[in-house]
């Protein structure tokens, strides 16, 4: 692509200490059958050789540019730096340790043009460290409304992940997007909730358009800590407040509240080391207000998470209850 040619697609990749994987990601992008794109690498103050590796690719391909941040501000802030600078009509997000099938951009681009959608959700392939694969299809009826997408999200028929989809840049340019620095976990949900609230039409393709690599060393791989819990609580509470202020359907607000409780219960199920965090109770009560009924309920359920191994039957019954409520 000539530097003077306006790209159709802007690919945004936050990078932090990704020297082991960034080459694979960029190679998969360079080899796309669709050629009219730009790649915006946001180097979030990496401490390894990520920046040097990306610079070598810039010398070989003028479609690749880099934003070099001197201070690490987290994935959410890095993405914001990317979409503010984006020149393309459409935006695709990627994590630095993932990659794309060769025809992914062409499929997503053709679908969003044909369906005249604001968002197209692509299928994706989960690849474990042992290289076993699992294909996931996100089925979205053509012309789905914002509320329909929100319900699919709450019913766990689509994940809140940003990658693997294509978005109209107008969603970012024509609407206020709230972003925070320092948020590195559950930050996808905060941007996702905003984008689907602005999207008038959404659709999907059954083709796999993204390879999600379950990498134990990346920020996205499941692990738990007080910092991550704090990020998750902040994200959940922020989304709840955002939806409330948007005056969306009260039934949807209730559904989202039940969803976030269920999500936290599932964290307790997945991460056994949650029980080893001795300061958890103190952390929870310092982060939530017992005077606010919603957050008080949150506190109670967090405390129940600590007892899962001791009272596994309680967890099983509670989980069934919340699935029925949803």
mmCIF file of C-alpha atoms in Angstrom:
data_model
loop_
_atom_site.group_PDB
_atom_site.id
_atom_site.type_symbol
_atom_site.label_atom_id
_atom_site.label_comp_id
_atom_site.label_asym_id
_atom_site.label_seq_id
_atom_site.Cartn_x
_atom_site.Cartn_y
_atom_site.Cartn_z
ATOM 1 C CA UNK A 1 0.000 0.000 0.000
ATOM 2 C CA UNK A 2 1.292 3.432 -0.932
ATOM 3 C CA UNK A 3 1.683 5.756 2.057
ATOM 4 C CA UNK A 4 -0.661 8.241 0.387
ATOM 5 C CA UNK A 5 -3.425 5.628 -0.050
ATOM 6 C CA UNK A 6 -6.056 5.634 2.654
ATOM 7 C CA UNK A 7 -6.346 2.134 4.140
ATOM 8 C CA UNK A 8 -9.659 0.325 4.311
ATOM 9 C CA UNK A 9 -8.703 -1.484 7.540
ATOM 10 C CA UNK A 10 -6.650 -0.421 10.564
ATOM 11 C CA UNK A 11 -5.273 -3.314 12.610
ATOM 12 C CA UNK A 12 -4.500 -2.331 16.213
ATOM 13 C CA UNK A 13 -2.103 -4.426 18.286
ATOM 14 C CA UNK A 14 -1.136 -3.515 21.871
ATOM 15 C CA UNK A 15 2.305 -4.933 22.616
ATOM 16 C CA UNK A 16 3.898 -5.498 25.999
ATOM 17 C CA UNK A 17 6.859 -7.882 26.331
ATOM 18 C CA UNK A 18 5.754 -9.953 23.348
ATOM 19 C CA UNK A 19 9.125 -10.691 21.748
ATOM 20 C CA UNK A 20 8.335 -14.425 21.574
ATOM 21 C CA UNK A 21 5.138 -13.996 19.553
ATOM 22 C CA UNK A 22 4.938 -10.641 17.755
ATOM 23 C CA UNK A 23 6.738 -11.913 14.636
ATOM 24 C CA UNK A 24 4.187 -14.712 14.173
ATOM 25 C CA UNK A 25 1.345 -12.213 14.532
ATOM 26 C CA UNK A 26 2.840 -9.743 12.031
ATOM 27 C CA UNK A 27 3.736 -12.478 9.529
ATOM 28 C CA UNK A 28 0.120 -13.660 9.516
ATOM 29 C CA UNK A 29 -1.004 -10.087 8.798
ATOM 30 C CA UNK A 30 1.531 -9.434 6.044
ATOM 31 C CA UNK A 31 0.432 -12.647 4.292
ATOM 32 C CA UNK A 32 -3.265 -11.668 4.210
ATOM 33 C CA UNK A 33 -4.988 -11.980 0.842
ATOM 34 C CA UNK A 34 -6.550 -8.564 1.559
ATOM 35 C CA UNK A 35 -3.800 -5.957 1.142
ATOM 36 C CA UNK A 36 -5.267 -2.490 1.771
ATOM 37 C CA UNK A 37 -4.622 -2.120 5.490
ATOM 38 C CA UNK A 38 -2.398 -0.406 8.021
ATOM 39 C CA UNK A 39 -1.005 -1.974 11.180
ATOM 40 C CA UNK A 40 -0.754 0.192 14.287
ATOM 41 C CA UNK A 41 1.566 -1.321 16.871
ATOM 42 C CA UNK A 42 1.237 0.297 20.297
ATOM 43 C CA UNK A 43 4.362 -0.571 22.246
ATOM 44 C CA UNK A 44 3.252 -0.200 25.861
ATOM 45 C CA UNK A 45 6.747 0.406 27.304
ATOM 46 C CA UNK A 46 7.933 -3.161 26.678
ATOM 47 C CA UNK A 47 11.038 -4.184 28.583
ATOM 48 C CA UNK A 48 12.133 -6.893 26.176
ATOM 49 C CA UNK A 49 13.063 -6.806 22.462
ATOM 50 C CA UNK A 50 9.507 -6.258 21.148
ATOM 51 C CA UNK A 51 10.254 -2.704 20.004
ATOM 52 C CA UNK A 52 13.408 -3.754 18.114
ATOM 53 C CA UNK A 53 11.575 -6.610 16.383
ATOM 54 C CA UNK A 54 8.744 -4.327 15.252
ATOM 55 C CA UNK A 55 11.229 -1.760 13.926
ATOM 56 C CA UNK A 56 12.658 -4.423 11.608
ATOM 57 C CA UNK A 57 9.189 -5.073 10.191
ATOM 58 C CA UNK A 58 8.614 -1.354 9.655
ATOM 59 C CA UNK A 59 11.706 -1.267 7.437
ATOM 60 C CA UNK A 60 10.245 -4.059 5.292
ATOM 61 C CA UNK A 61 6.588 -2.944 5.132
ATOM 62 C CA UNK A 62 5.444 0.678 5.143
ATOM 63 C CA UNK A 63 1.917 -0.360 6.157
ATOM 64 C CA UNK A 64 3.236 -0.934 9.685
ATOM 65 C CA UNK A 65 3.605 2.003 12.066
ATOM 66 C CA UNK A 66 4.447 2.099 15.754
ATOM 67 C CA UNK A 67 3.337 4.199 18.698
ATOM 68 C CA UNK A 68 6.024 3.949 21.350
ATOM 69 C CA UNK A 69 4.779 4.685 24.869
ATOM 70 C CA UNK A 70 7.364 5.559 27.489
ATOM 71 C CA UNK A 71 5.112 4.517 30.377
ATOM 72 C CA UNK A 72 3.196 1.258 30.690
ATOM 73 C CA UNK A 73 -0.488 2.216 30.947
ATOM 74 C CA UNK A 74 -2.246 -1.071 30.223
ATOM 75 C CA UNK A 75 -4.097 -2.676 27.328
ATOM 76 C CA UNK A 76 -7.147 -0.412 27.420
ATOM 77 C CA UNK A 77 -5.071 2.752 27.115
ATOM 78 C CA UNK A 78 -2.889 1.170 24.413
ATOM 79 C CA UNK A 79 -5.921 0.339 22.278
ATOM 80 C CA UNK A 80 -7.177 3.884 22.694
ATOM 81 C CA UNK A 81 -3.872 5.239 21.359
ATOM 82 C CA UNK A 82 -4.385 2.996 18.338
ATOM 83 C CA UNK A 83 -7.974 3.776 17.394
ATOM 84 C CA UNK A 84 -7.429 7.509 17.854
ATOM 85 C CA UNK A 85 -4.710 7.346 15.197
ATOM 86 C CA UNK A 86 -6.521 4.888 12.884
ATOM 87 C CA UNK A 87 -7.102 6.052 9.296
ATOM 88 C CA UNK A 88 -9.020 3.022 8.047
ATOM 89 C CA UNK A 89 -12.775 2.806 7.494
ATOM 90 C CA UNK A 90 -12.797 -0.306 9.658
ATOM 91 C CA UNK A 91 -10.885 -1.507 12.710
ATOM 92 C CA UNK A 92 -9.644 -4.967 13.666
ATOM 93 C CA UNK A 93 -8.053 -5.709 17.052
ATOM 94 C CA UNK A 94 -5.428 -8.331 17.762
ATOM 95 C CA UNK A 95 -3.411 -9.448 20.748
ATOM 96 C CA UNK A 96 0.320 -9.737 20.111
ATOM 97 C CA UNK A 97 0.490 -13.470 20.856
ATOM 98 C CA UNK A 98 -2.366 -14.417 18.500
ATOM 99 C CA UNK A 99 -2.546 -14.562 14.699
ATOM 100 C CA UNK A 100 -4.887 -14.644 11.700
ATOM 101 C CA UNK A 101 -5.837 -17.189 9.026
ATOM 102 C CA UNK A 102 -4.655 -15.971 5.607
ATOM 103 C CA UNK A 103 -8.102 -14.926 4.312
ATOM 104 C CA UNK A 104 -9.428 -13.458 7.603
ATOM 105 C CA UNK A 105 -9.360 -9.782 6.578
ATOM 106 C CA UNK A 106 -11.029 -10.479 3.228
ATOM 107 C CA UNK A 107 -13.863 -12.454 4.867
ATOM 108 C CA UNK A 108 -14.508 -9.827 7.540
ATOM 109 C CA UNK A 109 -14.308 -6.950 5.060
ATOM 110 C CA UNK A 110 -16.632 -8.586 2.528
ATOM 111 C CA UNK A 111 -19.163 -9.410 5.247
ATOM 112 C CA UNK A 112 -19.323 -5.935 6.789
ATOM 113 C CA UNK A 113 -19.693 -4.381 3.310
ATOM 114 C CA UNK A 114 -22.386 -6.843 2.207
ATOM 115 C CA UNK A 115 -24.375 -6.728 5.463
ATOM 116 C CA UNK A 116 -23.888 -2.962 5.901
ATOM 117 C CA UNK A 117 -23.215 -3.639 9.574
ATOM 118 C CA UNK A 118 -21.427 -1.618 12.231
ATOM 119 C CA UNK A 119 -19.871 -4.771 13.706
ATOM 120 C CA UNK A 120 -19.231 -8.210 12.222
ATOM 121 C CA UNK A 121 -18.395 -10.995 14.657
ATOM 122 C CA UNK A 122 -15.998 -13.588 13.260
ATOM 123 C CA UNK A 123 -15.570 -17.192 14.258
ATOM 124 C CA UNK A 124 -12.287 -18.110 15.896
ATOM 125 C CA UNK A 125 -9.998 -21.031 16.689
ATOM 126 C CA UNK A 126 -8.647 -21.710 20.189
ATOM 127 C CA UNK A 127 -5.141 -23.146 20.075
ATOM 128 C CA UNK A 128 -3.636 -24.626 23.238
ATOM 129 C CA UNK A 129 0.066 -24.770 24.020
ATOM 130 C CA UNK A 130 0.009 -28.407 22.917
ATOM 131 C CA UNK A 131 -1.382 -27.096 19.594
ATOM 132 C CA UNK A 132 -4.762 -28.831 19.960
ATOM 133 C CA UNK A 133 -7.517 -26.773 18.316
ATOM 134 C CA UNK A 134 -11.159 -25.946 18.913
ATOM 135 C CA UNK A 135 -13.271 -23.932 16.462
ATOM 136 C CA UNK A 136 -15.882 -21.522 17.837
ATOM 137 C CA UNK A 137 -18.652 -19.930 15.770
ATOM 138 C CA UNK A 138 -20.322 -16.714 16.944
ATOM 139 C CA UNK A 139 -23.699 -16.720 15.229
ATOM 140 C CA UNK A 140 -25.299 -13.265 15.069
ATOM 141 C CA UNK A 141 -28.453 -12.869 12.961
ATOM 142 C CA UNK A 142 -27.950 -10.194 10.279
ATOM 143 C CA UNK A 143 -29.241 -6.753 11.314
ATOM 144 C CA UNK A 144 -29.147 -7.645 15.026
ATOM 145 C CA UNK A 145 -29.840 -4.651 17.257
ATOM 146 C CA UNK A 146 -27.776 -3.462 20.203
ATOM 147 C CA UNK A 147 -30.195 -5.016 22.697
ATOM 148 C CA UNK A 148 -30.159 -8.356 20.868
ATOM 149 C CA UNK A 149 -26.342 -8.417 20.969
ATOM 150 C CA UNK A 150 -26.363 -7.545 24.673
ATOM 151 C CA UNK A 151 -28.707 -10.442 25.393
ATOM 152 C CA UNK A 152 -26.526 -12.864 23.426
ATOM 153 C CA UNK A 153 -23.574 -11.676 25.484
ATOM 154 C CA UNK A 154 -25.408 -12.242 28.786
ATOM 155 C CA UNK A 155 -26.566 -15.673 27.634
ATOM 156 C CA UNK A 156 -22.875 -16.457 26.967
ATOM 157 C CA UNK A 157 -23.591 -17.174 23.316
ATOM 158 C CA UNK A 158 -20.880 -14.679 22.387
ATOM 159 C CA UNK A 159 -17.842 -13.685 24.452
ATOM 160 C CA UNK A 160 -17.026 -10.037 25.182
ATOM 161 C CA UNK A 161 -13.633 -10.289 23.448
ATOM 162 C CA UNK A 162 -12.730 -7.557 20.966
ATOM 163 C CA UNK A 163 -10.496 -9.648 18.729
ATOM 164 C CA UNK A 164 -11.731 -11.659 15.747
ATOM 165 C CA UNK A 165 -14.291 -9.005 14.780
ATOM 166 C CA UNK A 166 -14.354 -5.984 12.481
ATOM 167 C CA UNK A 167 -15.794 -2.609 13.523
ATOM 168 C CA UNK A 168 -16.831 0.508 11.672
ATOM 169 C CA UNK A 169 -14.399 3.272 12.629
ATOM 170 C CA UNK A 170 -17.424 5.571 12.970
ATOM 171 C CA UNK A 171 -18.243 3.814 16.253
ATOM 172 C CA UNK A 172 -15.018 5.293 17.639
ATOM 173 C CA UNK A 173 -14.978 8.629 15.816
ATOM 174 C CA UNK A 174 -18.637 9.656 16.197
ATOM 175 C CA UNK A 175 -19.271 8.626 19.797
ATOM 176 C CA UNK A 176 -17.624 9.264 23.172
ATOM 177 C CA UNK A 177 -15.465 6.301 24.225
ATOM 178 C CA UNK A 178 -14.372 6.114 27.858
ATOM 179 C CA UNK A 179 -10.945 4.612 28.520
ATOM 180 C CA UNK A 180 -8.757 4.186 31.605
ATOM 181 C CA UNK A 181 -5.034 3.661 32.046
ATOM 182 C CA UNK A 182 -3.769 0.804 34.183
ATOM 183 C CA UNK A 183 -6.615 -1.597 33.275
ATOM 184 C CA UNK A 184 -5.194 -4.879 31.968
ATOM 185 C CA UNK A 185 -7.854 -7.439 32.894
ATOM 186 C CA UNK A 186 -11.565 -7.511 31.931
ATOM 187 C CA UNK A 187 -10.907 -4.293 30.000
ATOM 188 C CA UNK A 188 -12.335 -5.828 26.812
ATOM 189 C CA UNK A 189 -15.781 -5.826 28.362
ATOM 190 C CA UNK A 190 -15.716 -2.083 29.038
ATOM 191 C CA UNK A 191 -14.994 -1.184 25.407
ATOM 192 C CA UNK A 192 -17.233 -3.972 24.098
ATOM 193 C CA UNK A 193 -20.246 -2.696 26.085
ATOM 194 C CA UNK A 194 -19.753 0.801 24.671
ATOM 195 C CA UNK A 195 -19.351 -0.322 21.065
ATOM 196 C CA UNK A 196 -22.424 -2.542 21.015
ATOM 197 C CA UNK A 197 -24.475 0.232 22.638
ATOM 198 C CA UNK A 198 -23.599 2.478 19.658
ATOM 199 C CA UNK A 199 -23.940 -0.178 16.940
ATOM 200 C CA UNK A 200 -27.249 -0.047 15.078
ATOM 201 C CA UNK A 201 -26.645 -3.231 13.080
ATOM 202 C CA UNK A 202 -24.450 -6.265 13.721
ATOM 203 C CA UNK A 203 -23.943 -9.581 11.964
ATOM 204 C CA UNK A 204 -21.477 -12.473 11.823
ATOM 205 C CA UNK A 205 -19.562 -14.891 9.642
ATOM 206 C CA UNK A 206 -19.213 -18.589 10.420
ATOM 207 C CA UNK A 207 -15.635 -18.605 9.131
ATOM 208 C CA UNK A 208 -12.765 -18.703 11.613
ATOM 209 C CA UNK A 209 -11.087 -15.292 11.351
ATOM 210 C CA UNK A 210 -8.765 -15.417 14.345
ATOM 211 C CA UNK A 211 -6.410 -17.855 16.082
ATOM 212 C CA UNK A 212 -6.532 -17.356 19.842
ATOM 213 C CA UNK A 213 -3.396 -18.845 21.348
ATOM 214 C CA UNK A 214 -3.726 -19.984 24.972
ATOM 215 C CA UNK A 215 -0.335 -18.779 26.082
ATOM 216 C CA UNK A 216 0.515 -19.277 29.761
ATOM 217 C CA UNK A 217 2.898 -16.325 29.724
ATOM 218 C CA UNK A 218 0.505 -13.717 28.311
ATOM 219 C CA UNK A 219 -1.681 -11.244 30.219
ATOM 220 C CA UNK A 220 -4.806 -12.924 28.874
ATOM 221 C CA UNK A 221 -3.993 -16.382 30.256
ATOM 222 C CA UNK A 222 -6.143 -17.216 33.331
ATOM 223 C CA UNK A 223 -4.443 -16.418 36.618
ATOM 224 C CA UNK A 224 -5.510 -14.555 39.704
ATOM 225 C CA UNK A 225 -4.133 -11.954 42.075
ATOM 226 C CA UNK A 226 -5.386 -9.046 44.145
ATOM 227 C CA UNK A 227 -4.539 -6.650 41.296
ATOM 228 C CA UNK A 228 -6.492 -8.723 38.775
ATOM 229 C CA UNK A 229 -9.438 -9.008 41.157
ATOM 230 C CA UNK A 230 -9.390 -5.239 41.555
ATOM 231 C CA UNK A 231 -9.445 -4.816 37.742
ATOM 232 C CA UNK A 232 -12.330 -7.275 37.405
ATOM 233 C CA UNK A 233 -14.382 -5.585 40.117
ATOM 234 C CA UNK A 234 -13.768 -2.174 38.567
ATOM 235 C CA UNK A 235 -14.744 -3.393 35.094
ATOM 236 C CA UNK A 236 -17.911 -5.109 36.331
ATOM 237 C CA UNK A 237 -19.028 -2.117 38.377
ATOM 238 C CA UNK A 238 -18.210 0.340 35.605
ATOM 239 C CA UNK A 239 -20.234 -1.600 33.018
ATOM 240 C CA UNK A 240 -23.172 -1.868 35.396
ATOM 241 C CA UNK A 241 -23.083 1.890 36.015
ATOM 242 C CA UNK A 242 -22.688 2.638 32.289
ATOM 243 C CA UNK A 243 -25.743 0.583 31.362
ATOM 244 C CA UNK A 244 -27.742 2.184 34.156
ATOM 245 C CA UNK A 245 -26.851 5.687 32.993
ATOM 246 C CA UNK A 246 -27.744 4.733 29.411
ATOM 247 C CA UNK A 247 -31.278 3.969 30.647
ATOM 248 C CA UNK A 248 -31.314 0.594 28.947
ATOM 249 C CA UNK A 249 -34.107 -1.889 29.626
ATOM 250 C CA UNK A 250 -34.310 -2.511 33.422
ATOM 251 C CA UNK A 251 -34.650 -6.245 32.754
ATOM 252 C CA UNK A 252 -31.318 -6.106 30.955
ATOM 253 C CA UNK A 253 -29.721 -4.299 33.917
ATOM 254 C CA UNK A 254 -30.924 -7.090 36.215
ATOM 255 C CA UNK A 255 -29.564 -9.669 33.802
ATOM 256 C CA UNK A 256 -26.194 -7.966 33.735
ATOM 257 C CA UNK A 257 -26.042 -7.878 37.526
ATOM 258 C CA UNK A 258 -26.759 -11.613 37.680
ATOM 259 C CA UNK A 259 -24.203 -12.170 34.932
ATOM 260 C CA UNK A 260 -21.422 -10.424 36.847
ATOM 261 C CA UNK A 261 -22.172 -12.426 39.999
ATOM 262 C CA UNK A 262 -22.103 -15.626 37.958
ATOM 263 C CA UNK A 263 -18.858 -14.530 36.296
ATOM 264 C CA UNK A 264 -17.189 -14.031 39.656
ATOM 265 C CA UNK A 265 -18.444 -17.398 40.861
ATOM 266 C CA UNK A 266 -16.887 -19.001 37.797
ATOM 267 C CA UNK A 267 -13.602 -17.281 38.559
ATOM 268 C CA UNK A 268 -13.672 -19.033 41.920
ATOM 269 C CA UNK A 269 -14.354 -22.326 40.161
ATOM 270 C CA UNK A 270 -11.507 -21.920 37.658
ATOM 271 C CA UNK A 271 -8.813 -20.451 39.880
ATOM 272 C CA UNK A 272 -8.127 -22.606 42.906
ATOM 273 C CA UNK A 273 -5.414 -20.214 44.087
ATOM 274 C CA UNK A 274 -8.102 -17.656 44.941
ATOM 275 C CA UNK A 275 -8.230 -19.383 48.330
ATOM 276 C CA UNK A 276 -4.556 -18.658 48.946
ATOM 277 C CA UNK A 277 -5.033 -14.878 48.893
ATOM 278 C CA UNK A 278 -5.057 -14.162 52.602
ATOM 279 C CA UNK A 279 -5.979 -10.495 52.155
ATOM 280 C CA UNK A 280 -8.992 -11.215 49.964
ATOM 281 C CA UNK A 281 -11.674 -10.392 52.527
ATOM 282 C CA UNK A 282 -9.998 -7.120 53.445
ATOM 283 C CA UNK A 283 -9.532 -6.253 49.773
ATOM 284 C CA UNK A 284 -13.163 -6.931 48.918
ATOM 285 C CA UNK A 285 -14.553 -4.809 51.719
ATOM 286 C CA UNK A 286 -12.180 -1.978 50.916
ATOM 287 C CA UNK A 287 -13.216 -2.007 47.258
ATOM 288 C CA UNK A 288 -16.956 -2.266 47.772
ATOM 289 C CA UNK A 289 -19.456 -0.389 49.905
ATOM 290 C CA UNK A 290 -21.708 -2.316 52.282
ATOM 291 C CA UNK A 291 -24.116 0.610 52.118
ATOM 292 C CA UNK A 292 -24.743 -0.086 48.448
ATOM 293 C CA UNK A 293 -26.978 -3.127 48.142
ATOM 294 C CA UNK A 294 -25.510 -4.245 44.799
ATOM 295 C CA UNK A 295 -21.941 -4.120 46.023
ATOM 296 C CA UNK A 296 -22.928 -5.704 49.322
ATOM 297 C CA UNK A 297 -24.278 -8.690 47.403
ATOM 298 C CA UNK A 298 -20.985 -8.761 45.520
ATOM 299 C CA UNK A 299 -19.076 -8.876 48.810
ATOM 300 C CA UNK A 300 -21.108 -11.786 50.104
ATOM 301 C CA UNK A 301 -20.516 -13.820 46.969
ATOM 302 C CA UNK A 302 -16.804 -13.103 46.968
ATOM 303 C CA UNK A 303 -16.634 -14.423 50.510
ATOM 304 C CA UNK A 304 -18.508 -17.535 49.388
ATOM 305 C CA UNK A 305 -15.846 -18.057 46.720
ATOM 306 C CA UNK A 306 -13.295 -18.553 49.486
ATOM 307 C CA UNK A 307 -15.289 -21.472 50.822
ATOM 308 C CA UNK A 308 -15.760 -23.336 47.559
ATOM 309 C CA UNK A 309 -13.325 -26.127 48.383
ATOM 310 C CA UNK A 310 -14.835 -26.546 51.832
ATOM 311 C CA UNK A 311 -18.455 -26.381 50.680
ATOM 312 C CA UNK A 312 -18.441 -27.545 47.025
ATOM 313 C CA UNK A 313 -22.140 -28.486 47.127
ATOM 314 C CA UNK A 314 -23.061 -24.905 48.032
ATOM 315 C CA UNK A 315 -21.253 -23.648 44.970
ATOM 316 C CA UNK A 316 -22.945 -26.208 42.742
ATOM 317 C CA UNK A 317 -26.417 -25.210 43.955
ATOM 318 C CA UNK A 318 -25.688 -21.475 43.684
ATOM 319 C CA UNK A 319 -24.369 -21.870 40.151
ATOM 320 C CA UNK A 320 -27.521 -23.730 39.072
ATOM 321 C CA UNK A 321 -29.668 -21.048 40.689
ATOM 322 C CA UNK A 322 -28.043 -18.176 38.793
ATOM 323 C CA UNK A 323 -28.196 -20.019 35.492
ATOM 324 C CA UNK A 324 -31.950 -20.473 36.054
ATOM 325 C CA UNK A 325 -32.369 -16.799 36.927
ATOM 326 C CA UNK A 326 -30.663 -15.806 33.675
#
